[in-house]
Amino acid sequence: SQDGTIWIWGSNRNGQLGTGDAVKSYYETPYQLNITANGVPVYFTAVEAGNGYTLAVDDTGRLWAWGRGYTAAPALVGDGLPGGGKVLQVSAFDGSAAARTDANQVFTWQVPAGADAAATAPAAVSLTALGAGAVVDQVAAGQEHYLLLSGGKVYAWGDNSRGQLGRAPGTALINGPVQLSLDPIYGSETFDKDITFTGIAAGEGFALALDNYGRVWAWGDNTYGQLGRFFIGNDNSDMETPHYVPMPVRINAGTVLGCEMLDKSYPGVDASGDEIQVHVKERDPIVMIAAGARHALALSQSGHVYAWGDNSKGQSNLAEDAKWSSPRLLKDQVRQIAAGYDSTLALALGAPAAEGSDPLRLYAWGDNEQGQLGNYRAEVNGTPVDQDNTVNRLESGAMDSTADYMTRVWPF
C-alpha cells in the first residue's frame, strides 16, 4: 500500500503468502501482512510473486523472501546480495528470479520446483556486453530466460527454445546478456531508425518491449497469438525477430479499428453505423506493458488497456475466444496494469467515494481457482471485478509475473 505495507491473497499452499502457517491453503480476499524485524515494523517499496514464493524489497534496499525454496515466514535473504548494493528492483516468473541494485549489478537465481529444494544463491551477471559505463535500467525474468534494459537497448540470455532471446529457435543456451537485433521493417512500412526502448516484459516463452515512440514489439512463442501478429499474417508461428504490434485505433465511443499505422486510410464505421474510410493521423502511445504466461497487456497514454494472446481462463476478457492474435480494448480510465500467470489486474478510476475524491480501484479478472481475484469466487472469470477496495497506488512492475495459481502480493 501507499504506506509500505503488503497485502496478500490467493494460494498459500507453499507458504507464499507469508502468514507463517499452513492451516489456510488460500486467502480469497486481501489480507494485510505485518512484517517486523526485532519488533520494529518493516515497510516495503517493491514486491514480486513467483511460483509458490514471494520476493520483496524493503525501504532500506534489503531483499526479503518467503514461500517455496525459503521459509513460510518472511525473512531476509542471507546477509544481502554480493557487492553490498541496495536492491532497486526484483522480478520473478515461475522459478526464475532477478534483482537489480544501486551498485549497477544484476543478480539471477532459481527457485526449484521440489517441495524441499532450497532456492539457489543469487549470482552476479556479467555486464561486459553492455560496454563501459552502461547503466542497467530494468531487468525482467521470464521462464528460464531474462531480459535487461540499458541505455535504450534490450539484452537477453537464457533459454531460447522458442526464439525468446531474439535468435533462431534451437540456438544454444546463452549464458550472458546479448543485445537484441531489431528489424525496423513491418510490411512495407519503414520505421524511424532512431528507435530506442523504454520498457521490457517477459512471459513464459515470449518477450515484449516498449519503444520511445510508444509502440510495442514482441518476439518468441506465438502459440496463443501472444505476439499480436494478426496484421502480419494470422498464424501462430514463433518469431525470433521482434515485430511491431499494431494497437486498435478508437474512431468514436463505439468503434475500434484493428490497426494504427499512421497516414493511411482504413475501413471504419461512423457514429451512425455507416461505413466510412478513416485516415489515421494521430495515435495513442503505449506507456506500460505487461506479460502473463501466454497473454500480453498494454496501457495507453489515455488510459486504455489492450490485451491479446491466451484467453483460456478469461485473462484477456475476449468473450468466448480461447485466444486472440491482435490487441483488443478491455477497459478505460486505467492508470497501471499487471499480468499474472493466467490473470490480469488493473488500477483504474472507480466510482468516487465522496464528492471531489478521485479514488483508484483495483480490478481483477481471469483464473480464480485459488481466490487470486480477491473476490471470494472460485471459478474462471472473464469480466473485470472491482475488489471493493479504494486503491492508492499499484507499484509498477510489482506483478509482472507470477506462476501456478497466481498468488498476488504487492503494495496498493
GROMACS .gro file of C-alpha atoms in nm:
model
  412
    1SER     CA    1   0.000   0.000   0.000
    2GLN     CA    2   0.100   0.365  -0.007
    3ASP     CA    3   0.225   0.329   0.349
    4GLY     CA    4   0.462   0.045   0.250
    5THR     CA    5   0.260  -0.244   0.393
    6ILE     CA    6   0.193  -0.559   0.192
    7TRP     CA    7  -0.149  -0.710   0.125
    8ILE     CA    8  -0.183  -1.070   0.010
    9TRP     CA    9  -0.441  -1.314  -0.128
   10GLY     CA   10  -0.459  -1.630  -0.340
   11SER     CA   11  -0.283  -1.963  -0.295
   12ASN     CA   12  -0.083  -2.029   0.021
   13ARG     CA   13  -0.002  -2.395  -0.024
   14ASN     CA   14   0.373  -2.323  -0.038
   15GLY     CA   15   0.367  -2.054   0.227
   16GLN     CA   16   0.397  -1.784  -0.040
   17LEU     CA   17   0.157  -1.551   0.139
   18GLY     CA   18   0.398  -1.517   0.429
   19THR     CA   19   0.145  -1.584   0.704
   20GLY     CA   20   0.381  -1.841   0.857
   21ASP     CA   21   0.119  -2.113   0.876
   22ALA     CA   22  -0.006  -2.391   0.655
   23VAL     CA   23  -0.355  -2.405   0.806
   24LYS     CA   24  -0.519  -2.196   0.539
   25SER     CA   25  -0.434  -2.308   0.186
   26TYR     CA   26  -0.558  -1.987   0.023
   27TYR     CA   27  -0.699  -1.646   0.105
   28GLU     CA   28  -0.997  -1.532  -0.101
   29THR     CA   29  -0.982  -1.166  -0.002
   30PRO     CA   30  -0.693  -0.922   0.059
   31TYR     CA   31  -0.522  -0.964   0.395
   32GLN     CA   32  -0.262  -0.728   0.541
   33LEU     CA   33   0.072  -0.892   0.612
   34ASN     CA   34   0.252  -0.748   0.912
   35ILE     CA   35   0.630  -0.795   0.891
   36THR     CA   36   0.869  -0.695   1.168
   37ALA     CA   37   1.242  -0.710   1.237
   38ASN     CA   38   1.346  -0.713   1.602
   39GLY     CA   39   0.998  -0.595   1.692
   40VAL     CA   40   1.009  -0.298   1.453
   41PRO     CA   41   0.766  -0.283   1.157
   42VAL     CA   42   0.926  -0.323   0.815
   43TYR     CA   43   0.799  -0.122   0.518
   44PHE     CA   44   0.841  -0.213   0.152
   45THR     CA   45   0.890  -0.043  -0.182
   46ALA     CA   46   0.861  -0.340  -0.422
   47VAL     CA   47   0.727  -0.695  -0.424
   48GLU     CA   48   0.712  -0.982  -0.675
   49ALA     CA   49   0.526  -1.313  -0.683
   50GLY     CA   50   0.683  -1.626  -0.833
   51ASN     CA   51   0.564  -1.986  -0.850
   52GLY     CA   52   0.493  -2.056  -0.484
   53TYR     CA   53   0.727  -1.790  -0.345
   54THR     CA   54   0.740  -1.413  -0.294
   55LEU     CA   55   1.023  -1.159  -0.313
   56ALA     CA   56   1.011  -0.812  -0.160
   57VAL     CA   57   1.240  -0.510  -0.120
   58ASP     CA   58   1.219  -0.303   0.197
   59ASP     CA   59   1.271   0.072   0.222
   60THR     CA   60   1.639   0.026   0.309
   61GLY     CA   61   1.708  -0.181  -0.005
   62ARG     CA   62   1.719  -0.524   0.161
   63LEU     CA   63   1.582  -0.834  -0.014
   64TRP     CA   64   1.322  -1.049   0.163
   65ALA     CA   65   1.173  -1.383   0.054
   66TRP     CA   66   0.924  -1.644   0.170
   67GLY     CA   67   0.740  -1.950   0.040
   68ARG     CA   68   0.874  -2.231  -0.177
   69GLY     CA   69   1.252  -2.255  -0.154
   70TYR     CA   70   1.252  -2.032   0.154
   71THR     CA   71   1.072  -2.026   0.489
   72ALA     CA   72   0.698  -1.988   0.539
   73ALA     CA   73   0.753  -1.660   0.722
   74PRO     CA   74   0.916  -1.353   0.561
   75ALA     CA   75   1.293  -1.346   0.615
   76LEU     CA   76   1.594  -1.160   0.480
   77VAL     CA   77   1.786  -1.333   0.201
   78GLY     CA   78   2.122  -1.403   0.363
   79ASP     CA   79   2.332  -1.103   0.457
   80GLY     CA   80   2.239  -0.914   0.143
   81LEU     CA   81   2.348  -0.950  -0.217
   82PRO     CA   82   2.719  -0.970  -0.301
   83GLY     CA   83   2.868  -0.628  -0.361
   84GLY     CA   84   2.674  -0.463  -0.085
   85GLY     CA   85   2.440  -0.267  -0.312
   86LYS     CA   86   2.084  -0.180  -0.220
   87VAL     CA   87   1.820  -0.363  -0.421
   88LEU     CA   88   1.624  -0.133  -0.653
   89GLN     CA   89   1.410  -0.388  -0.837
   90VAL     CA   90   1.317  -0.756  -0.832
   91SER     CA   91   1.148  -0.968  -1.096
   92ALA     CA   92   1.013  -1.324  -1.079
   93PHE     CA   93   0.845  -1.568  -1.315
   94ASP     CA   94   0.788  -1.934  -1.233
   95GLY     CA   95   1.121  -2.047  -1.083
   96SER     CA   96   1.337  -1.770  -1.230
   97ALA     CA   97   1.424  -1.457  -1.032
   98ALA     CA   98   1.636  -1.146  -1.089
   99ALA     CA   99   1.737  -0.835  -0.897
  100ARG     CA  100   1.898  -0.501  -0.982
  101THR     CA  101   2.098  -0.297  -0.731
  102ASP     CA  102   2.214   0.063  -0.696
  103ALA     CA  103   2.570  -0.062  -0.749
  104ASN     CA  104   2.467  -0.128  -1.112
  105GLN     CA  105   2.475  -0.503  -1.061
  106VAL     CA  106   2.229  -0.767  -1.176
  107PHE     CA  107   2.176  -1.099  -0.998
  108THR     CA  108   1.977  -1.403  -1.108
  109TRP     CA  109   1.884  -1.726  -0.931
  110GLN     CA  110   1.646  -2.021  -0.942
  111VAL     CA  111   1.376  -2.143  -0.707
  112PRO     CA  112   1.342  -2.519  -0.777
  113ALA     CA  113   1.001  -2.682  -0.802
  114GLY     CA  114   1.079  -2.954  -0.547
  115ALA     CA  115   0.892  -2.926  -0.219
  116ASP     CA  116   1.208  -2.943  -0.007
  117ALA     CA  117   1.455  -2.785  -0.251
  118ALA     CA  118   1.614  -2.459  -0.140
  119ALA     CA  119   1.645  -2.158  -0.369
  120THR     CA  120   1.989  -2.114  -0.520
  121ALA     CA  121   2.206  -1.822  -0.410
  122PRO     CA  122   2.182  -1.507  -0.625
  123ALA     CA  123   2.470  -1.499  -0.876
  124ALA     CA  124   2.609  -1.185  -1.039
  125VAL     CA  125   2.555  -1.149  -1.413
  126SER     CA  126   2.848  -1.030  -1.624
  127LEU     CA  127   2.759  -0.696  -1.784
  128THR     CA  128   3.064  -0.678  -2.011
  129ALA     CA  129   2.845  -0.690  -2.323
  130LEU     CA  130   2.681  -0.362  -2.223
  131GLY     CA  131   3.003  -0.167  -2.257
  132ALA     CA  132   3.191   0.056  -2.017
  133GLY     CA  133   2.980   0.297  -1.819
  134ALA     CA  134   2.647   0.139  -1.918
  135VAL     CA  135   2.373   0.163  -1.656
  136VAL     CA  136   2.109  -0.106  -1.609
  137ASP     CA  137   1.760   0.046  -1.610
  138GLN     CA  138   1.539  -0.263  -1.575
  139VAL     CA  139   1.550  -0.643  -1.555
  140ALA     CA  140   1.274  -0.892  -1.630
  141ALA     CA  141   1.260  -1.263  -1.554
  142GLY     CA  142   1.078  -1.498  -1.790
  143GLN     CA  143   1.054  -1.875  -1.779
  144GLU     CA  144   1.423  -1.971  -1.786
  145HIS     CA  145   1.516  -1.657  -1.977
  146TYR     CA  146   1.593  -1.299  -1.879
  147LEU     CA  147   1.573  -0.952  -2.031
  148LEU     CA  148   1.774  -0.644  -1.943
  149LEU     CA  149   1.723  -0.282  -2.048
  150SER     CA  150   2.020  -0.045  -2.063
  151GLY     CA  151   2.059   0.285  -2.247
  152GLY     CA  152   1.758   0.217  -2.468
  153LYS     CA  153   1.888  -0.124  -2.574
  154VAL     CA  154   1.745  -0.467  -2.487
  155TYR     CA  155   1.966  -0.760  -2.392
  156ALA     CA  156   1.856  -1.121  -2.341
  157TRP     CA  157   2.001  -1.451  -2.219
  158GLY     CA  158   1.898  -1.798  -2.103
  159ASP     CA  159   1.669  -2.043  -2.282
  160ASN     CA  160   1.595  -1.977  -2.650
  161SER     CA  161   1.382  -2.277  -2.742
  162ARG     CA  162   1.102  -2.051  -2.876
  163GLY     CA  163   1.316  -1.765  -3.006
  164GLN     CA  164   1.256  -1.557  -2.693
  165LEU     CA  165   1.614  -1.428  -2.698
  166GLY     CA  166   1.572  -1.282  -3.046
  167ARG     CA  167   1.773  -1.565  -3.200
  168ALA     CA  168   1.659  -1.852  -3.423
  169PRO     CA  169   1.497  -2.127  -3.209
  170GLY     CA  170   1.743  -2.403  -3.141
  171THR     CA  171   2.030  -2.163  -3.080
  172ALA     CA  172   2.238  -2.290  -2.791
  173LEU     CA  173   2.164  -2.163  -2.444
  174ILE     CA  174   2.310  -1.814  -2.400
  175ASN     CA  175   2.478  -1.768  -2.063
  176GLY     CA  176   2.505  -1.388  -2.055
  177PRO     CA  177   2.335  -1.075  -2.193
  178VAL     CA  178   2.342  -1.039  -2.572
  179GLN     CA  179   2.197  -0.734  -2.743
  180LEU     CA  180   1.869  -0.782  -2.926
  181SER     CA  181   1.877  -0.716  -3.301
  182LEU     CA  182   1.580  -0.504  -3.414
  183ASP     CA  183   1.427  -0.544  -3.757
  184PRO     CA  184   1.273  -0.199  -3.820
  185ILE     CA  185   1.063  -0.320  -4.110
  186TYR     CA  186   0.695  -0.401  -4.075
  187GLY     CA  187   0.542  -0.499  -4.406
  188SER     CA  188   0.616  -0.212  -4.643
  189GLU     CA  189   0.639   0.041  -4.361
  190THR     CA  190   0.986   0.159  -4.263
  191PHE     CA  191   1.005   0.282  -3.909
  192ASP     CA  192   1.228   0.554  -3.772
  193LYS     CA  193   1.589   0.445  -3.742
  194ASP     CA  194   1.632   0.608  -3.401
  195ILE     CA  195   1.424   0.354  -3.213
  196THR     CA  196   1.523   0.302  -2.851
  197PHE     CA  197   1.345   0.105  -2.584
  198THR     CA  198   1.196   0.228  -2.258
  199GLY     CA  199   1.039  -0.087  -2.109
  200ILE     CA  200   1.054  -0.469  -2.116
  201ALA     CA  201   0.838  -0.762  -2.005
  202ALA     CA  202   0.895  -1.139  -2.019
  203GLY     CA  203   0.638  -1.419  -2.035
  204GLU     CA  204   0.656  -1.797  -2.043
  205GLY     CA  205   0.836  -1.820  -2.377
  206PHE     CA  206   0.794  -1.476  -2.531
  207ALA     CA  207   0.905  -1.120  -2.470
  208LEU     CA  208   0.776  -0.764  -2.511
  209ALA     CA  209   0.948  -0.429  -2.541
  210LEU     CA  210   0.817  -0.073  -2.545
  211ASP     CA  211   0.993   0.183  -2.766
  212ASN     CA  212   1.042   0.559  -2.738
  213TYR     CA  213   0.750   0.624  -2.975
  214GLY     CA  214   0.506   0.435  -2.752
  215ARG     CA  215   0.495   0.124  -2.971
  216VAL     CA  216   0.500  -0.239  -2.858
  217TRP     CA  217   0.734  -0.502  -3.004
  218ALA     CA  218   0.707  -0.878  -2.945
  219TRP     CA  219   0.902  -1.196  -3.023
  220GLY     CA  220   0.929  -1.562  -2.921
  221ASP     CA  221   0.648  -1.812  -2.863
  222ASN     CA  222   0.327  -1.734  -3.052
  223THR     CA  223   0.121  -2.047  -2.986
  224TYR     CA  224  -0.161  -1.843  -2.836
  225GLY     CA  225  -0.126  -1.532  -3.050
  226GLN     CA  226   0.071  -1.352  -2.778
  227LEU     CA  227   0.288  -1.180  -3.039
  228GLY     CA  228  -0.013  -0.994  -3.183
  229ARG     CA  229   0.065  -1.099  -3.540
  230PHE     CA  230  -0.288  -1.075  -3.685
  231PHE     CA  231  -0.196  -0.795  -3.924
  232ILE     CA  232   0.126  -0.959  -4.039
  233GLY     CA  233  -0.039  -1.288  -4.127
  234ASN     CA  234  -0.278  -1.450  -3.883
  235ASP     CA  235  -0.083  -1.758  -3.784
  236ASN     CA  236   0.072  -1.891  -3.466
  237SER     CA  237   0.430  -1.927  -3.583
  238ASP     CA  238   0.705  -1.841  -3.337
  239MET     CA  239   0.916  -1.540  -3.432
  240GLU     CA  240   1.271  -1.474  -3.321
  241THR     CA  241   1.272  -1.129  -3.488
  242PRO     CA  242   1.098  -0.854  -3.289
  243HIS     CA  243   0.792  -0.724  -3.472
  244TYR     CA  244   0.571  -0.425  -3.411
  245VAL     CA  245   0.229  -0.497  -3.254
  246PRO     CA  246  -0.037  -0.262  -3.401
  247MET     CA  247  -0.286  -0.130  -3.146
  248PRO     CA  248  -0.654  -0.058  -3.222
  249VAL     CA  249  -0.748   0.297  -3.314
  250ARG     CA  250  -1.055   0.447  -3.147
  251ILE     CA  251  -1.269   0.630  -3.405
  252ASN     CA  252  -1.552   0.717  -3.169
  253ALA     CA  253  -1.704   0.590  -2.848
  254GLY     CA  254  -1.846   0.282  -3.017
  255THR     CA  255  -1.594   0.187  -3.285
  256VAL     CA  256  -1.244   0.049  -3.275
  257LEU     CA  257  -1.029  -0.021  -3.578
  258GLY     CA  258  -0.779  -0.300  -3.583
  259CYS     CA  259  -0.465  -0.119  -3.690
  260GLU     CA  260  -0.279   0.201  -3.608
  261MET     CA  261  -0.044   0.256  -3.899
  262LEU     CA  262  -0.028   0.632  -3.946
  263ASP     CA  263  -0.106   0.829  -4.262
  264LYS     CA  264  -0.314   0.550  -4.411
  265SER     CA  265  -0.685   0.504  -4.465
  266TYR     CA  266  -0.880   0.211  -4.324
  267PRO     CA  267  -1.242   0.096  -4.339
  268GLY     CA  268  -1.437   0.221  -4.038
  269VAL     CA  269  -1.782   0.293  -3.909
  270ASP     CA  270  -1.908   0.634  -3.802
  271ALA     CA  271  -2.138   0.712  -3.507
  272SER     CA  272  -2.445   0.633  -3.721
  273GLY     CA  273  -2.315   0.295  -3.822
  274ASP     CA  274  -2.234   0.398  -4.179
  275GLU     CA  275  -1.921   0.261  -4.340
  276ILE     CA  276  -1.650   0.522  -4.396
  277GLN     CA  277  -1.283   0.548  -4.482
  278VAL     CA  278  -1.081   0.671  -4.184
  279HIS     CA  279  -0.748   0.843  -4.232
  280VAL     CA  280  -0.538   0.780  -3.922
  281LYS     CA  281  -0.331   1.086  -3.833
  282GLU     CA  282  -0.296   1.051  -3.458
  283ARG     CA  283  -0.222   0.762  -3.227
  284ASP     CA  284  -0.249   0.688  -2.857
  285PRO     CA  285   0.105   0.598  -2.741
  286ILE     CA  286   0.152   0.297  -2.515
  287VAL     CA  287   0.312   0.383  -2.181
  288MET     CA  288   0.319   0.046  -1.999
  289ILE     CA  289   0.338  -0.323  -2.095
  290ALA     CA  290   0.297  -0.649  -1.903
  291ALA     CA  291   0.331  -1.018  -1.987
  292GLY     CA  292   0.148  -1.312  -1.832
  293ALA     CA  293   0.234  -1.671  -1.910
  294ARG     CA  294   0.080  -1.660  -2.257
  295HIS     CA  295  -0.108  -1.330  -2.276
  296ALA     CA  296   0.007  -0.970  -2.314
  297LEU     CA  297  -0.119  -0.631  -2.195
  298ALA     CA  298  -0.060  -0.271  -2.299
  299LEU     CA  299  -0.174   0.054  -2.137
  300SER     CA  300  -0.208   0.367  -2.349
  301GLN     CA  301  -0.143   0.728  -2.257
  302SER     CA  302  -0.517   0.798  -2.248
  303GLY     CA  303  -0.581   0.510  -2.006
  304HIS     CA  304  -0.699   0.235  -2.240
  305VAL     CA  305  -0.594  -0.125  -2.167
  306TYR     CA  306  -0.548  -0.373  -2.452
  307ALA     CA  307  -0.497  -0.750  -2.427
  308TRP     CA  308  -0.411  -1.031  -2.665
  309GLY     CA  309  -0.296  -1.392  -2.655
  310ASP     CA  310  -0.428  -1.672  -2.437
  311ASN     CA  311  -0.782  -1.633  -2.303
  312SER     CA  312  -0.847  -1.986  -2.174
  313LYS     CA  313  -0.905  -1.852  -1.822
  314GLY     CA  314  -1.071  -1.525  -1.922
  315GLN     CA  315  -0.746  -1.336  -1.860
  316SER     CA  316  -0.778  -1.143  -2.186
  317ASN     CA  317  -1.154  -1.087  -2.141
  318LEU     CA  318  -1.224  -1.173  -2.504
  319ALA     CA  319  -1.574  -1.318  -2.471
  320GLU     CA  320  -1.568  -1.685  -2.572
  321ASP     CA  321  -1.246  -1.677  -2.773
  322ALA     CA  322  -0.978  -1.909  -2.635
  323LYS     CA  323  -0.706  -1.689  -2.784
  324TRP     CA  324  -0.672  -1.376  -2.993
  325SER     CA  325  -0.382  -1.267  -3.210
  326SER     CA  326  -0.442  -0.891  -3.213
  327PRO     CA  327  -0.490  -0.643  -2.927
  328ARG     CA  328  -0.847  -0.580  -2.809
  329LEU     CA  329  -0.967  -0.293  -2.593
  330LEU     CA  330  -1.063  -0.412  -2.242
  331LYS     CA  331  -1.111  -0.113  -2.017
  332ASP     CA  332  -1.054   0.263  -1.996
  333GLN     CA  333  -0.959   0.513  -1.724
  334VAL     CA  334  -0.676   0.283  -1.619
  335ARG     CA  335  -0.358   0.407  -1.451
  336GLN     CA  336  -0.149   0.087  -1.411
  337ILE     CA  337  -0.163  -0.276  -1.522
  338ALA     CA  338  -0.015  -0.610  -1.420
  339ALA     CA  339  -0.034  -0.965  -1.556
  340GLY     CA  340  -0.048  -1.286  -1.357
  341TYR     CA  341   0.014  -1.630  -1.498
  342ASP     CA  342  -0.349  -1.659  -1.613
  343SER     CA  343  -0.496  -1.341  -1.466
  344THR     CA  344  -0.499  -0.966  -1.520
  345LEU     CA  345  -0.506  -0.668  -1.284
  346ALA     CA  346  -0.575  -0.302  -1.350
  347LEU     CA  347  -0.564   0.002  -1.126
  348ALA     CA  348  -0.840   0.230  -1.255
  349LEU     CA  349  -1.071   0.510  -1.159
  350GLY     CA  350  -1.382   0.384  -0.983
  351ALA     CA  351  -1.695   0.546  -0.850
  352PRO     CA  352  -1.591   0.841  -0.629
  353ALA     CA  353  -1.617   0.759  -0.259
  354ALA     CA  354  -1.707   1.121  -0.192
  355GLU     CA  355  -1.757   1.440  -0.385
  356GLY     CA  356  -1.427   1.573  -0.513
  357SER     CA  357  -1.240   1.248  -0.446
  358ASP     CA  358  -1.051   1.061  -0.715
  359PRO     CA  359  -1.023   0.703  -0.587
  360LEU     CA  360  -0.827   0.438  -0.772
  361ARG     CA  361  -0.976   0.092  -0.751
  362LEU     CA  362  -0.823  -0.246  -0.826
  363TYR     CA  363  -0.992  -0.465  -1.087
  364ALA     CA  364  -0.903  -0.831  -1.150
  365TRP     CA  365  -1.013  -1.093  -1.399
  366GLY     CA  366  -0.904  -1.435  -1.520
  367ASP     CA  367  -0.832  -1.757  -1.329
  368ASN     CA  368  -0.979  -1.758  -0.977
  369GLU     CA  369  -0.933  -2.120  -0.870
  370GLN     CA  370  -0.737  -2.023  -0.559
  371GLY     CA  371  -0.907  -1.691  -0.487
  372GLN     CA  372  -0.644  -1.491  -0.673
  373LEU     CA  373  -0.902  -1.235  -0.787
  374GLY     CA  374  -0.970  -1.147  -0.425
  375ASN     CA  375  -1.350  -1.163  -0.452
  376TYR     CA  376  -1.449  -1.496  -0.289
  377ARG     CA  377  -1.521  -1.662  -0.622
  378ALA     CA  378  -1.384  -1.998  -0.727
  379GLU     CA  379  -1.447  -2.002  -1.099
  380VAL     CA  380  -1.286  -1.859  -1.410
  381ASN     CA  381  -1.399  -1.501  -1.453
  382GLY     CA  382  -1.364  -1.313  -1.780
  383THR     CA  383  -1.513  -0.988  -1.653
  384PRO     CA  384  -1.319  -0.722  -1.459
  385VAL     CA  385  -1.413  -0.746  -1.091
  386ASP     CA  386  -1.393  -0.445  -0.860
  387GLN     CA  387  -1.232  -0.578  -0.541
  388ASP     CA  388  -1.421  -0.317  -0.339
  389ASN     CA  389  -1.101  -0.160  -0.213
  390THR     CA  390  -1.006   0.201  -0.262
  391VAL     CA  391  -0.657   0.176  -0.403
  392ASN     CA  392  -0.400   0.449  -0.368
  393ARG     CA  393  -0.118   0.306  -0.577
  394LEU     CA  394  -0.008  -0.007  -0.759
  395GLU     CA  395   0.369  -0.029  -0.783
  396SER     CA  396   0.474  -0.059  -1.147
  397GLY     CA  397   0.646  -0.392  -1.207
  398ALA     CA  398   0.525  -0.543  -0.881
  399MET     CA  399   0.317  -0.800  -1.066
  400ASP     CA  400   0.493  -0.850  -1.394
  401SER     CA  401   0.494  -1.225  -1.342
  402THR     CA  402   0.352  -1.494  -1.118
  403ALA     CA  403   0.305  -1.863  -1.152
  404ASP     CA  404   0.089  -2.157  -1.053
  405TYR     CA  405  -0.243  -2.020  -0.929
  406MET     CA  406  -0.112  -1.664  -0.936
  407THR     CA  407  -0.056  -1.566  -0.576
  408ARG     CA  408  -0.074  -1.190  -0.586
  409VAL     CA  409   0.125  -0.976  -0.346
  410TRP     CA  410   0.208  -0.607  -0.391
  411PRO     CA  411   0.169  -0.257  -0.238
  412PHE     CA  412  -0.166  -0.088  -0.307
   0.00000   0.00000   0.00000
